[in-house]
Tab-separated table of C-alpha atoms and ligand atoms in Angstrom:
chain	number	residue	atom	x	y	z
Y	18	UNK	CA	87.239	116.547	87.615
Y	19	UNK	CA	87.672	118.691	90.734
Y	20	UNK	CA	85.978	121.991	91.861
Y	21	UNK	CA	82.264	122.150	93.011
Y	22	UNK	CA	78.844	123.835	92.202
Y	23	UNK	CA	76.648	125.532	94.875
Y	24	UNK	CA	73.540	124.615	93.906
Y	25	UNK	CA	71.039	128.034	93.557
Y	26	UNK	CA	67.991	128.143	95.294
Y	27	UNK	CA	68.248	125.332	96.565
Y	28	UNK	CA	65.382	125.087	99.513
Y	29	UNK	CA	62.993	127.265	97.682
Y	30	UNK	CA	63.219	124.647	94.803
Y	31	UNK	CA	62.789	121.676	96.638
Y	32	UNK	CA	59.925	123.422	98.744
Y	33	UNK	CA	58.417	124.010	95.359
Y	34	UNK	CA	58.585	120.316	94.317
Y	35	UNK	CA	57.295	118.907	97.734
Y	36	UNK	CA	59.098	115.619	97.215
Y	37	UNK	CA	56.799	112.342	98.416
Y	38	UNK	CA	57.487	109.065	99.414
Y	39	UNK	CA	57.186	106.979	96.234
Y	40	UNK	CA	57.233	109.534	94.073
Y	41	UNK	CA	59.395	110.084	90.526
Y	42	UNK	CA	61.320	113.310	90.024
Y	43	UNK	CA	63.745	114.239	87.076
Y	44	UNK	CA	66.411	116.328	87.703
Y	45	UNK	CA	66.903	117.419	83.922
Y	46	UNK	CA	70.139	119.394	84.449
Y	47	UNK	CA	71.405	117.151	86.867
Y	48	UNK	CA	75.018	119.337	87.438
Y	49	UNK	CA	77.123	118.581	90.153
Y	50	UNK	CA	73.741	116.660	91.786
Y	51	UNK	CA	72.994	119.320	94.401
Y	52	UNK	CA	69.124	118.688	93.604
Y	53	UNK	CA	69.151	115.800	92.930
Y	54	UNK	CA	70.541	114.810	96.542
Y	55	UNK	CA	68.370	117.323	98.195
Y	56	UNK	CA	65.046	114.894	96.717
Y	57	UNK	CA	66.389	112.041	97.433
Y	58	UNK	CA	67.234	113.249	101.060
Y	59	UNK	CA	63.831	114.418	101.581
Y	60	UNK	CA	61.480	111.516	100.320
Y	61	UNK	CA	61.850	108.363	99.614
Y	62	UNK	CA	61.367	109.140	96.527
Y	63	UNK	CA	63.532	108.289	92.714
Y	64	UNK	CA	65.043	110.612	90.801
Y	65	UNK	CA	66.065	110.454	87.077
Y	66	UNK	CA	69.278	112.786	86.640
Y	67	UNK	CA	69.409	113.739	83.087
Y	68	UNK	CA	72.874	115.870	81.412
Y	69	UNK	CA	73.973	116.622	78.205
Y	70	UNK	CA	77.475	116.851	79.599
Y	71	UNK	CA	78.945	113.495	80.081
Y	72	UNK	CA	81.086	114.292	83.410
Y	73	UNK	CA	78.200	115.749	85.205
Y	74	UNK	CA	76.902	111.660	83.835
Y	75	UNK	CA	80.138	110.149	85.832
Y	76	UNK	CA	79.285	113.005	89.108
Y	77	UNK	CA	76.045	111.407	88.927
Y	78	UNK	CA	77.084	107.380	88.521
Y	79	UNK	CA	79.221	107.992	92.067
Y	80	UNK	CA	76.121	109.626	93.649
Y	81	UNK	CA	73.801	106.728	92.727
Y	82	UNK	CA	75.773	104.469	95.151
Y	83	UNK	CA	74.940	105.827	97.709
Y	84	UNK	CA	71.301	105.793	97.206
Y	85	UNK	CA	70.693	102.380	96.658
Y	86	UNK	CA	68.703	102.148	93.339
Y	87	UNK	CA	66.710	105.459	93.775
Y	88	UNK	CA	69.211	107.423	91.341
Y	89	UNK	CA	69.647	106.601	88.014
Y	90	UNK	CA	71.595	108.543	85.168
Y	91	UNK	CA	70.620	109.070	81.487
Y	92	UNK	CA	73.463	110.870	79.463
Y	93	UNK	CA	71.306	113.170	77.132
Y	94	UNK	CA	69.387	116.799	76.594
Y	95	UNK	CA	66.404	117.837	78.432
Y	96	UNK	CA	64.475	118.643	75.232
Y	97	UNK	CA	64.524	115.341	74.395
Y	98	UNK	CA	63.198	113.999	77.994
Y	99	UNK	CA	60.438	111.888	76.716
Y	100	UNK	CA	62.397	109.306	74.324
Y	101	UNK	CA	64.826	109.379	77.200
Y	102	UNK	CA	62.341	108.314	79.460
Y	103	UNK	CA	60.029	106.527	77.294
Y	104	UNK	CA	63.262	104.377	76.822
Y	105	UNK	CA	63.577	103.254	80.477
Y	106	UNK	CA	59.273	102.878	80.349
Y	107	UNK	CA	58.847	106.425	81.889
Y	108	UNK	CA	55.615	108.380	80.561
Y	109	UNK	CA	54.764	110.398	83.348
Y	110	UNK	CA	56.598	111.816	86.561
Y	111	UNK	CA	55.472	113.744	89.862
Y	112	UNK	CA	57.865	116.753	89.458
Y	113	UNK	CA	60.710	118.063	87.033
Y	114	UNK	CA	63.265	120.601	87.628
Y	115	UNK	CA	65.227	122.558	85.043
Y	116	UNK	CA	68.565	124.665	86.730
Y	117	UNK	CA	69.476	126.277	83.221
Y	118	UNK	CA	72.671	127.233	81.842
Y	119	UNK	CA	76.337	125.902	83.070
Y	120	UNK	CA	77.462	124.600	86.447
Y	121	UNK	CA	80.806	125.684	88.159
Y	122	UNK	CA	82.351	122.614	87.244
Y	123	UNK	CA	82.127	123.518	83.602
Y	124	UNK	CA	82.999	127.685	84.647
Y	125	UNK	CA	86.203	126.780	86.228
Y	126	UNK	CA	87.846	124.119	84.072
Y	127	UNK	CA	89.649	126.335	81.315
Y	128	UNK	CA	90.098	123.497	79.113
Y	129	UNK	CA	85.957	123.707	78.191
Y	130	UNK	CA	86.728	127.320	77.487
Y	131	UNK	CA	83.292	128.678	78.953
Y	132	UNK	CA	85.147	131.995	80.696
Y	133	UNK	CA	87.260	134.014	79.360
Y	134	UNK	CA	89.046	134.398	82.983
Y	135	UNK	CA	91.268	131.670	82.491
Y	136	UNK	CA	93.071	131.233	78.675
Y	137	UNK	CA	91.256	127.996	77.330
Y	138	UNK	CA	89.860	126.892	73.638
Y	139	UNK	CA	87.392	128.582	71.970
Y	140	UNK	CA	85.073	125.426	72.755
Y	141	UNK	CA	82.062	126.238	75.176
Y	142	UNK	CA	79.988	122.401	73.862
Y	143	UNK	CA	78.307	121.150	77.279
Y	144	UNK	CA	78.231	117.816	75.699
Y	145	UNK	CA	81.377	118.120	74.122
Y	146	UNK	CA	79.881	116.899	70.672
Y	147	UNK	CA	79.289	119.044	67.565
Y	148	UNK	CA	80.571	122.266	66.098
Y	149	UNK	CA	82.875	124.791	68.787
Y	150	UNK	CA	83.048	128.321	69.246
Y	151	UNK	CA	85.906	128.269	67.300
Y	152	UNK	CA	84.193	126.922	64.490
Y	153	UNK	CA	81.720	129.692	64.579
Y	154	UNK	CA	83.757	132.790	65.047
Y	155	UNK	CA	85.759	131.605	62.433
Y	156	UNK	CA	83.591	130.574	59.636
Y	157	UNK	CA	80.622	132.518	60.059
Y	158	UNK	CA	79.531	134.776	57.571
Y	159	UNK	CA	80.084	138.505	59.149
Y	160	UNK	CA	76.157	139.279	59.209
Y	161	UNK	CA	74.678	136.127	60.736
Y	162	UNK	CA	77.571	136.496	63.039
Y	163	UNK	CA	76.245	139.676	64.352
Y	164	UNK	CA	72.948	138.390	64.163
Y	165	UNK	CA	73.851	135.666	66.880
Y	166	UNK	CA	75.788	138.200	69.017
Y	167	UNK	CA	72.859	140.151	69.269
Y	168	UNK	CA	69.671	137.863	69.381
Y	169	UNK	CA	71.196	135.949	71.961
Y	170	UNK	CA	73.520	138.405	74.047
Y	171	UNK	CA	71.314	141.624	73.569
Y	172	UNK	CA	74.653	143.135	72.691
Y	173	UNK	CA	74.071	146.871	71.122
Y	174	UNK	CA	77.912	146.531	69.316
Y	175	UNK	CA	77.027	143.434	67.756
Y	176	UNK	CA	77.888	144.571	64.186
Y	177	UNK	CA	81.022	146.603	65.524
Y	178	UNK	CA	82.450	143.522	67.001
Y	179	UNK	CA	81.442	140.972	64.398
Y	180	UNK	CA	83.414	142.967	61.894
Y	181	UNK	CA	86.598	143.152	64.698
Y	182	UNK	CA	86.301	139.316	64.601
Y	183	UNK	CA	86.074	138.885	60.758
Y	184	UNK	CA	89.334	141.349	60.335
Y	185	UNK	CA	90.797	139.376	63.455
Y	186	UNK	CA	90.369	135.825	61.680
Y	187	UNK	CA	91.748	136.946	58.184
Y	188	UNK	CA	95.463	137.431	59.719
Y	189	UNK	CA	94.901	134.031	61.686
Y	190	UNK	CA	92.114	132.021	62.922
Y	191	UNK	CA	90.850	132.920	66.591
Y	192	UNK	CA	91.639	129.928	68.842
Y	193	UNK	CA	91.601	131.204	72.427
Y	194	UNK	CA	88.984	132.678	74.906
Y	195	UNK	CA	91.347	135.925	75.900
Y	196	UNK	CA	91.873	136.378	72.840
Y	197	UNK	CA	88.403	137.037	71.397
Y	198	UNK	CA	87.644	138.162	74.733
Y	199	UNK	CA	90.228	141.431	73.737
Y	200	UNK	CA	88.710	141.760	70.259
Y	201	UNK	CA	85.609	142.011	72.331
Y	202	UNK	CA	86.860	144.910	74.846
Y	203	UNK	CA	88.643	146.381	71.573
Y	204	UNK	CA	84.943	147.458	70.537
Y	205	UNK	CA	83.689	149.288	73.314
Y	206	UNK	CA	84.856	152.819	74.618
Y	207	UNK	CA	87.116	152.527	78.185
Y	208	UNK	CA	84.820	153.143	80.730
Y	209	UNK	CA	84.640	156.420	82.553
Y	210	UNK	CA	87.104	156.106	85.704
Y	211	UNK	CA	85.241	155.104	89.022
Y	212	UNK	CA	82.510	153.360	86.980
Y	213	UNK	CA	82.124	149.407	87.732
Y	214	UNK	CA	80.303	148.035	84.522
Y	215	UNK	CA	80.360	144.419	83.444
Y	216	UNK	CA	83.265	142.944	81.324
Y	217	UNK	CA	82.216	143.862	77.402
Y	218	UNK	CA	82.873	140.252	76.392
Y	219	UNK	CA	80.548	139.133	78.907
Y	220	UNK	CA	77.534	139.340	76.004
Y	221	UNK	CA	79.493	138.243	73.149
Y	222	UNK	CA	80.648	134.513	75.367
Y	223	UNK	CA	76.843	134.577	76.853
Y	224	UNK	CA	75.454	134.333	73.002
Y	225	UNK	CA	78.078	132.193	71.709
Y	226	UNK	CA	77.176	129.641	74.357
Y	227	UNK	CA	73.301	129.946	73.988
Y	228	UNK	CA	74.143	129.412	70.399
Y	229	UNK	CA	76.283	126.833	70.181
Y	230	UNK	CA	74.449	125.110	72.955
Y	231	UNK	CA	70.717	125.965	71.356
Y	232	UNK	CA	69.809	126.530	74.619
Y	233	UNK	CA	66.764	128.258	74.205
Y	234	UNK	CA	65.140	125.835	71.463
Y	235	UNK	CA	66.484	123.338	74.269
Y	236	UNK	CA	64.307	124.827	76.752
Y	237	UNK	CA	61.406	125.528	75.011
Y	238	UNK	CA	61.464	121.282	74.122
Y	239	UNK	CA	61.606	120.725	77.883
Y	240	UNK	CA	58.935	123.008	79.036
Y	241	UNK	CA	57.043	121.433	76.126
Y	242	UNK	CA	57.711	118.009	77.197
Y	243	UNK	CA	57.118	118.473	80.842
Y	244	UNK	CA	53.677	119.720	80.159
Y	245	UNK	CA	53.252	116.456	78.524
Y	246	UNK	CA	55.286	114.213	81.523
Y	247	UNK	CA	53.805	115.521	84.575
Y	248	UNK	CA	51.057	113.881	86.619
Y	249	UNK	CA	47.973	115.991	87.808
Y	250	UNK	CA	48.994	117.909	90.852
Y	251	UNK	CA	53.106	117.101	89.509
Y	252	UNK	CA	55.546	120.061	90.333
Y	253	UNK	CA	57.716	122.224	87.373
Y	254	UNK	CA	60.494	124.303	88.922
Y	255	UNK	CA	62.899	126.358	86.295
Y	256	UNK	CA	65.983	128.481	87.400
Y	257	UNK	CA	66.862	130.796	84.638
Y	258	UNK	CA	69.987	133.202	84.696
Y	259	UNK	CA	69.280	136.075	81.919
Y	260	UNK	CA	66.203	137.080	80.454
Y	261	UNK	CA	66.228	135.697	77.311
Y	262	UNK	CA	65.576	131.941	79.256
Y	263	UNK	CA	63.377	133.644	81.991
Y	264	UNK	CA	60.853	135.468	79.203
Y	265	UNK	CA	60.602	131.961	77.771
Y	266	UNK	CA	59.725	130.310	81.437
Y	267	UNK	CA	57.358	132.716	81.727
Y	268	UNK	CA	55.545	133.351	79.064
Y	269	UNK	CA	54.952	129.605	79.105
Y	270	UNK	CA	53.929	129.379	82.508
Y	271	UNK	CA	51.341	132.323	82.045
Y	272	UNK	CA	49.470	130.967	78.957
Y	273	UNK	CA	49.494	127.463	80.048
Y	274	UNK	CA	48.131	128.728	83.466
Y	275	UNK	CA	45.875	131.113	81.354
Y	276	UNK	CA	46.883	134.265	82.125
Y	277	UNK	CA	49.520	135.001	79.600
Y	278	UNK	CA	49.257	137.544	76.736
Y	279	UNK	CA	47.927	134.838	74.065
Y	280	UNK	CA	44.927	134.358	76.486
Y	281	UNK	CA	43.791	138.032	76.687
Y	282	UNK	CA	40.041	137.749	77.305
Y	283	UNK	CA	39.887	140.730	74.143
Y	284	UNK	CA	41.360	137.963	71.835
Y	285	UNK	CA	38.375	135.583	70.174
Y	286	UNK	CA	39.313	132.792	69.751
Y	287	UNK	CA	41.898	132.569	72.334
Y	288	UNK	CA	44.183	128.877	73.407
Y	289	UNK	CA	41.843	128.581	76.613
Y	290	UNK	CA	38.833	128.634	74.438
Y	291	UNK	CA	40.679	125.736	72.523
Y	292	UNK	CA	42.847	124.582	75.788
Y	293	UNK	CA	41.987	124.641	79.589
Y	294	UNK	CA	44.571	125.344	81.868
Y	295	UNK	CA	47.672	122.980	81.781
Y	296	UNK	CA	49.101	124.350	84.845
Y	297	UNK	CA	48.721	126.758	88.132
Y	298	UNK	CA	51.360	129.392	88.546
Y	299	UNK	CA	52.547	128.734	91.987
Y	300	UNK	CA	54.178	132.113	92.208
Y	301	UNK	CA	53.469	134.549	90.002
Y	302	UNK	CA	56.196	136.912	90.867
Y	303	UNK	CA	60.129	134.889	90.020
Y	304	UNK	CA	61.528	133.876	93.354
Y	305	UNK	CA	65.126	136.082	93.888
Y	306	UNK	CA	68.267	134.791	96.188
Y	307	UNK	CA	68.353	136.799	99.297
Y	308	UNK	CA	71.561	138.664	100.210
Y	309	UNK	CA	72.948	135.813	102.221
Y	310	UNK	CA	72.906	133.602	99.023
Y	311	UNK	CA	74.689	136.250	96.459
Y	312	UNK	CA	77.243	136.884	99.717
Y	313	UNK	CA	77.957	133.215	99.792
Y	314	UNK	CA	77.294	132.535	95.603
Y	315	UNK	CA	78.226	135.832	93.797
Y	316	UNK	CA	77.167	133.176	90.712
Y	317	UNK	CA	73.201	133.147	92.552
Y	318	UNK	CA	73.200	136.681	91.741
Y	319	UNK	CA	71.012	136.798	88.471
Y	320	UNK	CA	68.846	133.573	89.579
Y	321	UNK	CA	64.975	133.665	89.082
Y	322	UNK	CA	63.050	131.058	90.062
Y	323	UNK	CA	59.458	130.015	88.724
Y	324	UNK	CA	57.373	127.180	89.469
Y	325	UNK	CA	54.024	125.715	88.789
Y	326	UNK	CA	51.428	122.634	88.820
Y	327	UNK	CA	50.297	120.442	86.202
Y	328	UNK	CA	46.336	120.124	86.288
Y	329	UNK	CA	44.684	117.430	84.752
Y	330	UNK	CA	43.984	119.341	81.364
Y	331	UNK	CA	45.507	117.524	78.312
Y	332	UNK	CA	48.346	118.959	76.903
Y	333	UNK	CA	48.048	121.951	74.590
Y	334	UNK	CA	51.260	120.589	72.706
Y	335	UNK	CA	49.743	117.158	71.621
Y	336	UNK	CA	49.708	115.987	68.477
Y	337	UNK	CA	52.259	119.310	67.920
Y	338	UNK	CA	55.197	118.626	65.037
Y	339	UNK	CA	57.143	121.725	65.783
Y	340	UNK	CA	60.313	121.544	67.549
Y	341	UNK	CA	60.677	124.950	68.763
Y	342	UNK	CA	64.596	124.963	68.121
Y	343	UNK	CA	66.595	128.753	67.583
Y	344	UNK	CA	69.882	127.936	66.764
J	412	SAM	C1	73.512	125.079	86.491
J	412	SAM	S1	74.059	123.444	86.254
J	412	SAM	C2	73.021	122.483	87.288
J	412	SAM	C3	73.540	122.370	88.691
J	412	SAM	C4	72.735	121.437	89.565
J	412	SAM	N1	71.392	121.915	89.816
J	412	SAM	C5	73.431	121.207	90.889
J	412	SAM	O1	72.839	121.490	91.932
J	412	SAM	O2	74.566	120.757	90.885
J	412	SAM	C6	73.427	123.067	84.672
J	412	SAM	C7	73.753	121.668	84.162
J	412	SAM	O3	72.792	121.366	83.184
J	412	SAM	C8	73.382	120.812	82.058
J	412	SAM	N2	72.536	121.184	80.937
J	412	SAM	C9	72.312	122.413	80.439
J	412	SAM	N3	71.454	122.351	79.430
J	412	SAM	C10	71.104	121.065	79.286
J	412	SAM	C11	70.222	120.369	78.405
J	412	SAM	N4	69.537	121.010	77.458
J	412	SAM	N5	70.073	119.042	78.568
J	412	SAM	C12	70.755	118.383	79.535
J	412	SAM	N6	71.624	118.978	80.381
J	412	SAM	C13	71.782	120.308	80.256
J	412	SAM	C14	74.766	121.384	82.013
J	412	SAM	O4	75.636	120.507	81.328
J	412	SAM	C15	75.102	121.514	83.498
J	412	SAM	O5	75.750	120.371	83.956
């Protein structure tokens, strides 16, 4: 387990949570700990580090002894932060942060075949549990394959490349990420010489890994769930890296806080009517890195930052069933 992450953001996140003496914090993708140290250097406060990846679990069980009880670990997935804490008698908390997607740790290690940089299995499972990659590029049906390509990685070939994967597989089953990475870059024209334009597979291994991951269903259960966790006047910061996750963010943010497009004052019967505010947009533009941070963390690059506080307004979501899952 070598390597590092850089955490994003980092003091315009914990400005945003304003971490107090006494106070309980979840770090929800706890990562290589970068917030979670940052809280527990600022307050006196505890912090719950949740992950769904069980060596960000062991990062975080080294970390904990050094801060003397104030850390503790819980090996699981965000969505499902209230049985997590409800286990350890945790129903409500004074601030919850959300760093989506996967840390450098999980990047650079070949062997969890996230890039297609390095030559590593088709695999891409942050909790290394369930179905792979490989399992999906070589069973699905050629349709919902390109459905997946291009719900989740906006990717205009989608149907171009799912058919270069199903006549890939039915000579011999795709196994490695350069190789589906080329049946990827097989699909597209070459570029025009001079112009810089992102790696084609880039899309195809982004939607594979929100897929296989259900990250966005996974999000929308934490955003959920925080609404339902946080004290009055408790902090919700969310760093999203494509639009797919930051659209969610938002959207929730603005009609919780009442100002998204579900609230429209030319809607009867709109959720305020129904639901006062939940929360208080704290910025209403995303927060960006500066130049300094991309410089440093090429991998800050496509950060956005929002953040908001919980009012004292039950929670729209209670009594909900739904489970807002996509995959
Ligand atoms: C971008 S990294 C977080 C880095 C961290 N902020 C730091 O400073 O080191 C994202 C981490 O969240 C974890 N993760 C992603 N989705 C998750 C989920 N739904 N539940 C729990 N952990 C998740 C990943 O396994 C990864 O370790």
């Amino acid at each position: 387990m070598g390597g590092s992450h850089r955490p994003v953001l980092l003091q315009a996140v914990i400005a945003a949570i304003n971490p107090r003496a006494q106070a309980i914090y979840v770090d929800g993708t706890f990562g290589g700990g970068g917030y979670s140290r940052a809280l527990l250097e600022s307050a006196d406060c505890s912090v719950w580090g949740i992950d769904r990846d069980p060596e960000a679990c062991d990062r975080g069980a080294v970390l904990a002894e050094e801060f003397d009880g104030r850390l503790s670990m819980i090996h699981g997935q965000f969505g499902e932060i209230e049985n997590l804490l409800a286990s350890h008698n945790i129903d409500c908390v004074d601030g919850i942060l959300l760093d989506l997607g996967v840390s450098s740790f999980q990047i650079d290690e070949p062997g969890r075949g996230f890039s297609f940089q390095n030559d590593g299995p088709l695999d891409m499972r942050m909790s290394m549990e369930g179905p792979t990659v490989a399992d999906i590029v070589n069973q699905t049906e050629q349709g919902e394959l390109a459905d997946i390509i291009f719900r989740y990685g906006e990717e205009r070939h989608s149907r171009r490349i799912a058919k270069a994967i199903v006549s890939a597989r039915a000579k011999a089953p795709i196994s490695g990420t350069i190789e589906l990475a080329d049946i990827v870059r097989g699909c597209y024209p070459t570029p025009k010489p001079g112009r810089k334009a992102i790696d084609p597979a880039t899309r195809t291994f982004q939607a594979l890994r929100i897929y296989i991951n259900d990250e966005l269903g996974e999000l929308q259960r934490g955003l959920n769930a925080a609404e339902s966790l946080l004290n009055a006047g408790g902090r919700l910061a969310v760093v999203s890296f494509h639009s797919l996750e930051d659209r969610i963010v938002k959207t929730f943010m603005r009609d919780r806080s009442g100002s998204g497009a579900s609230v429209s004052r030319h809607t009867p019967q709109n959720d305020t009517d129904k639901n006062p505010p939940t929360f208080i947009e704290l910025n209403r533009r995303a927060v960006r890195p500066d130049d300094s941070e991309t410089v440093a963390n090429p991998r800050a690059r496509s950060a956005r930052l929002r953040t908001a506080e919980r009012t004292d307004a039950a929670p729209w979501n209670f009594g909900r069933t739904d489970s807002g899952g996509t995959a």
